[in-house]
mmCIF file of C-alpha atoms in Angstrom:
data_model
loop_
_atom_site.group_PDB
_atom_site.id
_atom_site.type_symbol
_atom_site.label_atom_id
_atom_site.label_comp_id
_atom_site.label_asym_id
_atom_site.label_seq_id
_atom_site.Cartn_x
_atom_site.Cartn_y
_atom_site.Cartn_z
ATOM 1 C CA UNK A 1 -30.978 18.628 3.415
ATOM 2 C CA UNK A 2 -30.700 14.924 4.018
ATOM 3 C CA UNK A 3 -28.888 12.941 6.722
ATOM 4 C CA UNK A 4 -26.743 9.825 6.872
ATOM 5 C CA UNK A 5 -24.067 8.094 8.919
ATOM 6 C CA UNK A 6 -20.450 7.835 7.845
ATOM 7 C CA UNK A 7 -20.397 4.066 8.348
ATOM 8 C CA UNK A 8 -18.824 2.775 11.552
ATOM 9 C CA UNK A 9 -20.770 2.362 14.779
ATOM 10 C CA UNK A 10 -19.914 0.933 18.230
ATOM 11 C CA UNK A 11 -20.709 -2.504 19.606
ATOM 12 C CA UNK A 12 -21.206 -5.877 17.961
ATOM 13 C CA UNK A 13 -24.934 -6.061 17.198
ATOM 14 C CA UNK A 14 -25.249 -5.554 13.459
ATOM 15 C CA UNK A 15 -29.016 -6.018 13.349
ATOM 16 C CA UNK A 16 -29.578 -3.319 15.958
ATOM 17 C CA UNK A 17 -27.664 -0.740 13.953
ATOM 18 C CA UNK A 18 -29.199 -1.890 10.678
ATOM 19 C CA UNK A 19 -32.625 -1.072 12.112
ATOM 20 C CA UNK A 20 -31.391 2.375 13.170
ATOM 21 C CA UNK A 21 -29.923 2.996 9.724
ATOM 22 C CA UNK A 22 -32.951 1.826 7.782
ATOM 23 C CA UNK A 23 -35.470 3.462 10.068
ATOM 24 C CA UNK A 24 -34.130 6.876 10.925
ATOM 25 C CA UNK A 25 -32.016 8.321 8.113
ATOM 26 C CA UNK A 26 -32.680 9.748 4.669
ATOM 27 C CA UNK A 27 -29.625 7.907 3.329
ATOM 28 C CA UNK A 28 -29.431 4.487 4.967
ATOM 29 C CA UNK A 29 -25.996 2.868 5.217
ATOM 30 C CA UNK A 30 -24.568 -0.609 5.691
ATOM 31 C CA UNK A 31 -23.229 -0.443 9.265
ATOM 32 C CA UNK A 32 -19.597 -1.272 10.028
ATOM 33 C CA UNK A 33 -18.869 -2.609 13.522
ATOM 34 C CA UNK A 34 -15.078 -2.597 14.030
ATOM 35 C CA UNK A 35 -15.408 -3.876 17.607
ATOM 36 C CA UNK A 36 -16.046 -7.331 16.163
ATOM 37 C CA UNK A 37 -12.407 -7.586 15.105
ATOM 38 C CA UNK A 38 -10.021 -6.758 12.281
ATOM 39 C CA UNK A 39 -12.172 -8.660 9.815
ATOM 40 C CA UNK A 40 -14.966 -6.137 10.407
ATOM 41 C CA UNK A 41 -12.793 -3.033 10.312
ATOM 42 C CA UNK A 42 -12.536 -0.774 7.283
ATOM 43 C CA UNK A 43 -9.427 -2.358 5.747
ATOM 44 C CA UNK A 44 -10.404 -5.987 6.310
ATOM 45 C CA UNK A 45 -13.947 -5.355 5.118
ATOM 46 C CA UNK A 46 -12.674 -3.727 1.936
ATOM 47 C CA UNK A 47 -10.133 -6.466 1.255
ATOM 48 C CA UNK A 48 -13.049 -8.899 1.401
ATOM 49 C CA UNK A 49 -14.195 -7.394 -1.910
ATOM 50 C CA UNK A 50 -10.959 -8.018 -3.827
ATOM 51 C CA UNK A 51 -11.273 -10.016 -7.017
ATOM 52 C CA UNK A 52 -8.265 -12.093 -8.073
ATOM 53 C CA UNK A 53 -6.043 -10.990 -5.198
ATOM 54 C CA UNK A 54 -5.634 -12.897 -1.942
ATOM 55 C CA UNK A 55 -4.926 -11.326 1.430
ATOM 56 C CA UNK A 56 -3.814 -12.522 4.830
ATOM 57 C CA UNK A 57 -3.425 -10.965 8.256
ATOM 58 C CA UNK A 58 0.144 -10.875 9.536
ATOM 59 C CA UNK A 59 1.408 -9.569 12.904
ATOM 60 C CA UNK A 60 2.199 -6.223 11.256
ATOM 61 C CA UNK A 61 -1.164 -5.991 9.476
ATOM 62 C CA UNK A 62 -2.842 -7.051 6.261
ATOM 63 C CA UNK A 63 -0.745 -8.282 3.337
ATOM 64 C CA UNK A 64 -1.533 -9.238 -0.234
ATOM 65 C CA UNK A 65 0.314 -11.715 -2.417
ATOM 66 C CA UNK A 66 0.790 -14.240 0.384
ATOM 67 C CA UNK A 67 -2.219 -16.479 -0.260
ATOM 68 C CA UNK A 68 -5.701 -16.292 1.179
ATOM 69 C CA UNK A 69 -5.594 -16.617 4.948
ATOM 70 C CA UNK A 70 -8.198 -17.491 7.530
ATOM 71 C CA UNK A 71 -8.838 -13.862 8.453
ATOM 72 C CA UNK A 72 -9.462 -12.892 4.838
ATOM 73 C CA UNK A 73 -12.022 -15.658 4.491
ATOM 74 C CA UNK A 74 -13.615 -14.598 7.780
ATOM 75 C CA UNK A 75 -13.886 -11.024 6.505
ATOM 76 C CA UNK A 76 -15.665 -12.260 3.385
ATOM 77 C CA UNK A 77 -17.978 -14.463 5.431
ATOM 78 C CA UNK A 78 -18.809 -11.695 7.892
ATOM 79 C CA UNK A 79 -19.686 -9.244 5.127
ATOM 80 C CA UNK A 80 -21.975 -11.835 3.525
ATOM 81 C CA UNK A 81 -23.669 -12.520 6.878
ATOM 82 C CA UNK A 82 -24.205 -8.806 7.437
ATOM 83 C CA UNK A 83 -25.787 -8.389 4.023
ATOM 84 C CA UNK A 84 -28.029 -11.392 4.679
ATOM 85 C CA UNK A 85 -29.240 -9.713 7.878
ATOM 86 C CA UNK A 86 -29.708 -6.356 6.171
ATOM 87 C CA UNK A 87 -31.631 -7.990 3.331
ATOM 88 C CA UNK A 88 -33.910 -9.724 5.822
ATOM 89 C CA UNK A 89 -34.676 -6.391 7.463
ATOM 90 C CA UNK A 90 -34.827 -4.165 4.402
ATOM 91 C CA UNK A 91 -35.089 -6.018 1.111
ATOM 92 C CA UNK A 92 -38.011 -3.737 0.183
ATOM 93 C CA UNK A 93 -36.124 -0.547 1.076
ATOM 94 C CA UNK A 94 -37.034 2.098 -1.490
ATOM 95 C CA UNK A 95 -34.713 4.968 -0.557
ATOM 96 C CA UNK A 96 -30.982 5.534 -0.866
ATOM 97 C CA UNK A 97 -28.723 2.809 0.537
ATOM 98 C CA UNK A 98 -24.992 3.417 0.957
ATOM 99 C CA UNK A 99 -22.162 0.884 1.019
ATOM 100 C CA UNK A 100 -18.758 2.024 2.271
ATOM 101 C CA UNK A 101 -15.295 0.724 1.350
ATOM 102 C CA UNK A 102 -11.724 1.925 1.683
ATOM 103 C CA UNK A 103 -10.430 3.498 -1.503
ATOM 104 C CA UNK A 104 -7.397 2.329 -3.500
ATOM 105 C CA UNK A 105 -5.034 4.922 -2.024
ATOM 106 C CA UNK A 106 -5.901 4.284 1.598
ATOM 107 C CA UNK A 107 -5.506 0.564 0.954
ATOM 108 C CA UNK A 108 -2.177 1.106 -0.814
ATOM 109 C CA UNK A 109 -0.952 3.207 2.132
ATOM 110 C CA UNK A 110 -2.057 0.609 4.679
ATOM 111 C CA UNK A 111 -1.707 -2.868 3.180
ATOM 112 C CA UNK A 112 1.683 -4.535 2.739
ATOM 113 C CA UNK A 113 3.249 -6.611 0.003
ATOM 114 C CA UNK A 114 4.734 -10.032 0.752
ATOM 115 C CA UNK A 115 8.149 -8.490 1.412
ATOM 116 C CA UNK A 116 6.744 -6.210 4.118
ATOM 117 C CA UNK A 117 6.635 -2.891 2.257
ATOM 118 C CA UNK A 118 3.468 -0.928 1.693
ATOM 119 C CA UNK A 119 1.741 -1.462 -1.650
ATOM 120 C CA UNK A 120 2.348 2.248 -2.167
ATOM 121 C CA UNK A 121 6.009 1.582 -2.966
ATOM 122 C CA UNK A 122 5.304 -0.412 -6.149
ATOM 123 C CA UNK A 123 3.662 1.158 -9.206
ATOM 124 C CA UNK A 124 2.460 -2.168 -10.619
ATOM 125 C CA UNK A 125 1.165 -3.376 -7.250
ATOM 126 C CA UNK A 126 -0.756 -0.130 -6.794
ATOM 127 C CA UNK A 127 -2.453 -0.640 -10.126
ATOM 128 C CA UNK A 128 -3.185 -4.320 -9.468
ATOM 129 C CA UNK A 129 -4.781 -3.510 -6.133
ATOM 130 C CA UNK A 130 -6.958 -0.760 -7.605
ATOM 131 C CA UNK A 131 -8.078 -2.989 -10.485
ATOM 132 C CA UNK A 132 -8.841 -5.877 -8.136
ATOM 133 C CA UNK A 133 -10.885 -3.593 -5.890
ATOM 134 C CA UNK A 134 -12.824 -2.203 -8.856
ATOM 135 C CA UNK A 135 -13.585 -5.672 -10.233
ATOM 136 C CA UNK A 136 -14.716 -6.895 -6.832
ATOM 137 C CA UNK A 137 -16.858 -3.807 -6.326
ATOM 138 C CA UNK A 138 -18.605 -4.468 -9.641
ATOM 139 C CA UNK A 139 -19.580 -7.948 -8.439
ATOM 140 C CA UNK A 140 -20.613 -6.543 -5.074
ATOM 141 C CA UNK A 141 -22.902 -3.982 -6.684
ATOM 142 C CA UNK A 142 -24.557 -6.727 -8.704
ATOM 143 C CA UNK A 143 -25.182 -8.563 -5.441
ATOM 144 C CA UNK A 144 -26.540 -5.443 -3.729
ATOM 145 C CA UNK A 145 -28.871 -4.757 -6.661
ATOM 146 C CA UNK A 146 -30.245 -8.282 -6.353
ATOM 147 C CA UNK A 147 -30.713 -8.006 -2.596
ATOM 148 C CA UNK A 148 -32.200 -4.485 -2.629
ATOM 149 C CA UNK A 149 -33.887 -4.110 -6.024
ATOM 150 C CA UNK A 150 -35.888 -1.011 -5.043
ATOM 151 C CA UNK A 151 -33.031 0.899 -3.404
ATOM 152 C CA UNK A 152 -31.003 3.729 -4.883
ATOM 153 C CA UNK A 153 -27.455 2.495 -4.334
ATOM 154 C CA UNK A 154 -24.572 4.753 -3.342
ATOM 155 C CA UNK A 155 -20.947 3.770 -2.795
ATOM 156 C CA UNK A 156 -18.861 5.772 -0.346
ATOM 157 C CA UNK A 157 -15.147 5.481 -1.054
ATOM 158 C CA UNK A 158 -13.297 6.249 2.173
ATOM 159 C CA UNK A 159 -9.914 7.862 1.512
ATOM 160 C CA UNK A 160 -8.598 9.206 4.840
ATOM 161 C CA UNK A 161 -4.995 8.621 3.717
ATOM 162 C CA UNK A 162 -5.320 10.352 0.344
ATOM 163 C CA UNK A 163 -4.048 13.804 1.425
ATOM 164 C CA UNK A 164 -0.926 12.203 2.944
ATOM 165 C CA UNK A 165 -0.418 10.048 -0.171
ATOM 166 C CA UNK A 166 -0.478 13.164 -2.322
ATOM 167 C CA UNK A 167 1.900 15.008 0.017
ATOM 168 C CA UNK A 168 4.547 12.308 0.635
ATOM 169 C CA UNK A 169 3.247 11.846 4.165
ATOM 170 C CA UNK A 170 3.112 8.034 4.392
ATOM 171 C CA UNK A 171 6.032 6.498 6.373
ATOM 172 C CA UNK A 172 8.156 3.771 4.815
ATOM 173 C CA UNK A 173 8.472 0.361 6.479
ATOM 174 C CA UNK A 174 11.576 1.483 8.375
ATOM 175 C CA UNK A 175 9.821 4.537 9.725
ATOM 176 C CA UNK A 176 12.803 6.723 8.822
ATOM 177 C CA UNK A 177 11.532 7.944 5.471
ATOM 178 C CA UNK A 178 8.415 8.774 3.539
ATOM 179 C CA UNK A 179 6.980 7.307 0.387
ATOM 180 C CA UNK A 180 7.249 9.496 -2.665
ATOM 181 C CA UNK A 181 4.400 11.743 -3.653
ATOM 182 C CA UNK A 182 1.730 10.177 -5.835
ATOM 183 C CA UNK A 183 1.023 12.666 -8.577
ATOM 184 C CA UNK A 184 -2.549 13.686 -9.444
ATOM 185 C CA UNK A 185 -2.777 11.876 -12.827
ATOM 186 C CA UNK A 186 -2.086 8.480 -11.226
ATOM 187 C CA UNK A 187 -4.290 9.270 -8.226
ATOM 188 C CA UNK A 188 -7.087 10.231 -10.606
ATOM 189 C CA UNK A 189 -6.695 7.081 -12.713
ATOM 190 C CA UNK A 190 -7.045 4.715 -9.760
ATOM 191 C CA UNK A 191 -9.997 6.580 -8.282
ATOM 192 C CA UNK A 192 -11.644 6.712 -11.685
ATOM 193 C CA UNK A 193 -11.558 2.899 -11.884
ATOM 194 C CA UNK A 194 -14.021 2.864 -8.999
ATOM 195 C CA UNK A 195 -16.242 5.765 -10.026
ATOM 196 C CA UNK A 196 -16.698 4.289 -13.491
ATOM 197 C CA UNK A 197 -17.673 0.899 -12.063
ATOM 198 C CA UNK A 198 -20.151 2.540 -9.700
ATOM 199 C CA UNK A 199 -21.756 4.644 -12.414
ATOM 200 C CA UNK A 200 -21.928 1.707 -14.841
ATOM 201 C CA UNK A 201 -23.905 -0.158 -12.177
ATOM 202 C CA UNK A 202 -26.388 2.721 -11.968
ATOM 203 C CA UNK A 203 -25.170 3.748 -8.512
ATOM 204 C CA UNK A 204 -23.755 7.024 -7.209
ATOM 205 C CA UNK A 205 -20.090 7.398 -6.172
ATOM 206 C CA UNK A 206 -19.332 9.468 -3.074
ATOM 207 C CA UNK A 207 -15.856 10.155 -1.687
ATOM 208 C CA UNK A 208 -15.248 10.618 2.024
ATOM 209 C CA UNK A 209 -12.053 12.129 3.411
ATOM 210 C CA UNK A 210 -11.991 12.501 7.186
ATOM 211 C CA UNK A 211 -8.749 14.496 7.210
ATOM 212 C CA UNK A 212 -7.341 17.953 6.581
ATOM 213 C CA UNK A 213 -6.642 19.265 3.074
ATOM 214 C CA UNK A 214 -9.348 17.375 1.215
ATOM 215 C CA UNK A 215 -8.324 17.334 -2.489
ATOM 216 C CA UNK A 216 -11.782 18.339 -3.638
ATOM 217 C CA UNK A 217 -10.817 19.287 -7.209
ATOM 218 C CA UNK A 218 -9.095 15.935 -7.751
ATOM 219 C CA UNK A 219 -12.055 13.980 -6.378
ATOM 220 C CA UNK A 220 -14.547 15.905 -8.480
ATOM 221 C CA UNK A 221 -12.458 15.402 -11.620
ATOM 222 C CA UNK A 222 -12.218 11.660 -10.889
ATOM 223 C CA UNK A 223 -15.978 11.342 -11.197
ATOM 224 C CA UNK A 224 -17.369 11.539 -7.684
ATOM 225 C CA UNK A 225 -20.846 13.017 -7.402
ATOM 226 C CA UNK A 226 -20.304 14.169 -3.819
ATOM 227 C CA UNK A 227 -17.542 14.548 -1.255
ATOM 228 C CA UNK A 228 -17.965 14.004 2.474
ATOM 229 C CA UNK A 229 -15.737 15.887 4.911
ATOM 230 C CA UNK A 230 -15.371 17.034 8.509
ATOM 231 C CA UNK A 231 -16.776 20.551 8.517
ATOM 232 C CA UNK A 232 -14.652 21.577 11.510
ATOM 233 C CA UNK A 233 -11.437 20.679 9.640
ATOM 234 C CA UNK A 234 -12.382 22.176 6.283
ATOM 235 C CA UNK A 235 -12.303 25.929 5.717
ATOM 236 C CA UNK A 236 -14.378 27.183 2.796
ATOM 237 C CA UNK A 237 -12.294 28.014 -0.254
ATOM 238 C CA UNK A 238 -12.556 28.817 -3.942
ATOM 239 C CA UNK A 239 -11.907 25.144 -4.755
ATOM 240 C CA UNK A 240 -14.995 24.087 -2.808
ATOM 241 C CA UNK A 241 -17.091 26.846 -4.310
ATOM 242 C CA UNK A 242 -16.027 25.991 -7.860
ATOM 243 C CA UNK A 243 -16.681 22.274 -7.357
ATOM 244 C CA UNK A 244 -20.100 22.898 -5.821
ATOM 245 C CA UNK A 245 -21.053 25.285 -8.611
ATOM 246 C CA UNK A 246 -19.921 22.653 -11.141
ATOM 247 C CA UNK A 247 -22.278 20.063 -9.660
ATOM 248 C CA UNK A 248 -20.431 18.389 -6.773
ATOM 249 C CA UNK A 249 -22.717 17.783 -3.807
ATOM 250 C CA UNK A 250 -21.437 18.397 -0.284
ATOM 251 C CA UNK A 251 -21.731 15.840 2.527
ATOM 252 C CA UNK A 252 -20.901 17.792 5.668
ATOM 253 C CA UNK A 253 -19.755 16.091 8.855
ATOM 254 C CA UNK A 254 -21.218 18.487 11.399
ATOM 255 C CA UNK A 255 -22.236 16.317 14.394
ATOM 256 C CA UNK A 256 -19.393 15.354 16.802
ATOM 257 C CA UNK A 257 -18.344 11.742 16.273
ATOM 258 C CA UNK A 258 -17.173 11.308 19.877
ATOM 259 C CA UNK A 259 -19.149 11.975 23.047
ATOM 260 C CA UNK A 260 -18.920 15.772 23.491
ATOM 261 C CA UNK A 261 -18.611 17.622 26.768
ATOM 262 C CA UNK A 262 -21.562 19.727 25.645
ATOM 263 C CA UNK A 263 -24.114 18.543 23.097
ATOM 264 C CA UNK A 264 -24.507 21.093 20.291
ATOM 265 C CA UNK A 265 -28.051 22.085 19.422
ATOM 266 C CA UNK A 266 -29.525 21.526 15.997
ATOM 267 C CA UNK A 267 -29.716 25.270 15.459
ATOM 268 C CA UNK A 268 -25.990 25.648 16.147
ATOM 269 C CA UNK A 269 -25.123 22.943 13.633
ATOM 270 C CA UNK A 270 -27.499 24.374 11.052
ATOM 271 C CA UNK A 271 -25.730 27.690 11.557
ATOM 272 C CA UNK A 272 -22.368 26.066 10.794
ATOM 273 C CA UNK A 273 -23.699 24.544 7.604
ATOM 274 C CA UNK A 274 -25.222 27.847 6.530
ATOM 275 C CA UNK A 275 -22.012 29.717 7.348
ATOM 276 C CA UNK A 276 -19.976 27.388 5.145
ATOM 277 C CA UNK A 277 -22.419 27.731 2.262
ATOM 278 C CA UNK A 278 -22.548 31.485 2.759
ATOM 279 C CA UNK A 279 -18.767 31.763 2.579
ATOM 280 C CA UNK A 280 -18.954 29.929 -0.740
ATOM 281 C CA UNK A 281 -21.525 32.446 -1.927
ATOM 282 C CA UNK A 282 -24.568 30.190 -2.009
ATOM 283 C CA UNK A 283 -27.957 30.717 -0.420
ATOM 284 C CA UNK A 284 -28.739 27.888 1.966
ATOM 285 C CA UNK A 285 -32.308 27.373 0.734
ATOM 286 C CA UNK A 286 -31.101 26.883 -2.826
ATOM 287 C CA UNK A 287 -28.154 24.730 -1.760
ATOM 288 C CA UNK A 288 -30.024 22.522 0.744
ATOM 289 C CA UNK A 289 -31.151 19.816 -1.747
ATOM 290 C CA UNK A 290 -27.487 19.146 -2.546
ATOM 291 C CA UNK A 291 -26.280 18.939 1.049
ATOM 292 C CA UNK A 292 -26.144 15.806 3.215
ATOM 293 C CA UNK A 293 -25.267 16.085 6.903
ATOM 294 C CA UNK A 294 -23.636 13.404 9.045
ATOM 295 C CA UNK A 295 -21.399 12.908 12.056
ATOM 296 C CA UNK A 296 -17.943 14.373 11.503
ATOM 297 C CA UNK A 297 -16.428 10.908 11.077
ATOM 298 C CA UNK A 298 -17.166 7.311 12.010
ATOM 299 C CA UNK A 299 -18.851 6.577 15.330
ATOM 300 C CA UNK A 300 -16.874 3.473 16.339
ATOM 301 C CA UNK A 301 -15.123 5.339 19.162
ATOM 302 C CA UNK A 302 -18.322 6.735 20.644
ATOM 303 C CA UNK A 303 -20.568 5.207 23.270
ATOM 304 C CA UNK A 304 -23.662 3.493 21.924
ATOM 305 C CA UNK A 305 -25.793 6.192 23.543
ATOM 306 C CA UNK A 306 -23.942 9.012 21.827
ATOM 307 C CA UNK A 307 -23.858 7.178 18.495
ATOM 308 C CA UNK A 308 -27.644 6.967 18.528
ATOM 309 C CA UNK A 309 -27.903 10.603 19.602
ATOM 310 C CA UNK A 310 -25.473 11.716 16.891
ATOM 311 C CA UNK A 311 -27.461 10.013 14.148
ATOM 312 C CA UNK A 312 -30.687 11.448 15.539
ATOM 313 C CA UNK A 313 -29.143 14.930 15.602
ATOM 314 C CA UNK A 314 -28.008 14.530 11.982
ATOM 315 C CA UNK A 315 -31.570 13.568 11.075
ATOM 316 C CA UNK A 316 -32.926 16.640 12.903
ATOM 317 C CA UNK A 317 -30.520 18.948 11.110
ATOM 318 C CA UNK A 318 -31.304 17.350 7.775
ATOM 319 C CA UNK A 319 -35.036 17.791 8.334
ATOM 320 C CA UNK A 320 -34.904 21.540 8.843
ATOM 321 C CA UNK A 321 -36.847 22.169 5.595
#
């Protein structure tokens, strides 16, 4: 097994966490530090990648179609500064390196149009946002390849809102209703825009859904090579077994992402991984090369001490063979 971090970490010192990521994990990741402000949080950081669409921060949250605002430009600048620092520390990195971004459906469920409704309400706006994100990601991957020419690039598409999008669970602007269900063909098409861009760049697309009811069959069909999930919230099922047998790798969130009352031992967490694989009908020794372990979700809400411990525990679990 290998180990990685989901993406977010506490504090404001990017260089500190970049050293931890590059030095202690099988799959290094570009750290996200939400404590630095909305520009550094998942949505703002992902909007910084848009190509041909402007964004601005309003009192109610991020909006598109209202011109490029100061916060959008700050998000772009902060991402560039972070990559400069990471390049300085690890331009000769030869292993896997993972970049995270919010996926098109989580953005559509979070970001507003100029009139104050979620992008999710408008079919054309949903498509425009997904296409803009894919085009911007293509440019970003070109930049990452230049900065880290020896690295094996991975892109983690974070879609925590996807299950609710598929199940009409996203509230409307009034709060009294719910947006209509997005049907699988459209969900697939927008996700596929990203997976195709990632694969064309020679990188590996990974989905991450830190929620219940992960739509594993949809994600696999859309072209993702792996799916990350919270092991405690995901019971084994035929859908997971079929996807794994068909080639989908499993990224299991097994280490608590918040400071626990009692720290689980590596052997306990290994047992949970093995139990999941066993329920799917796979021998752990055969399955191990296709399993990546991580904290259950992002570490932004943890103390710095626990965040370091959690990543170290993930590394210990991943190194069992």
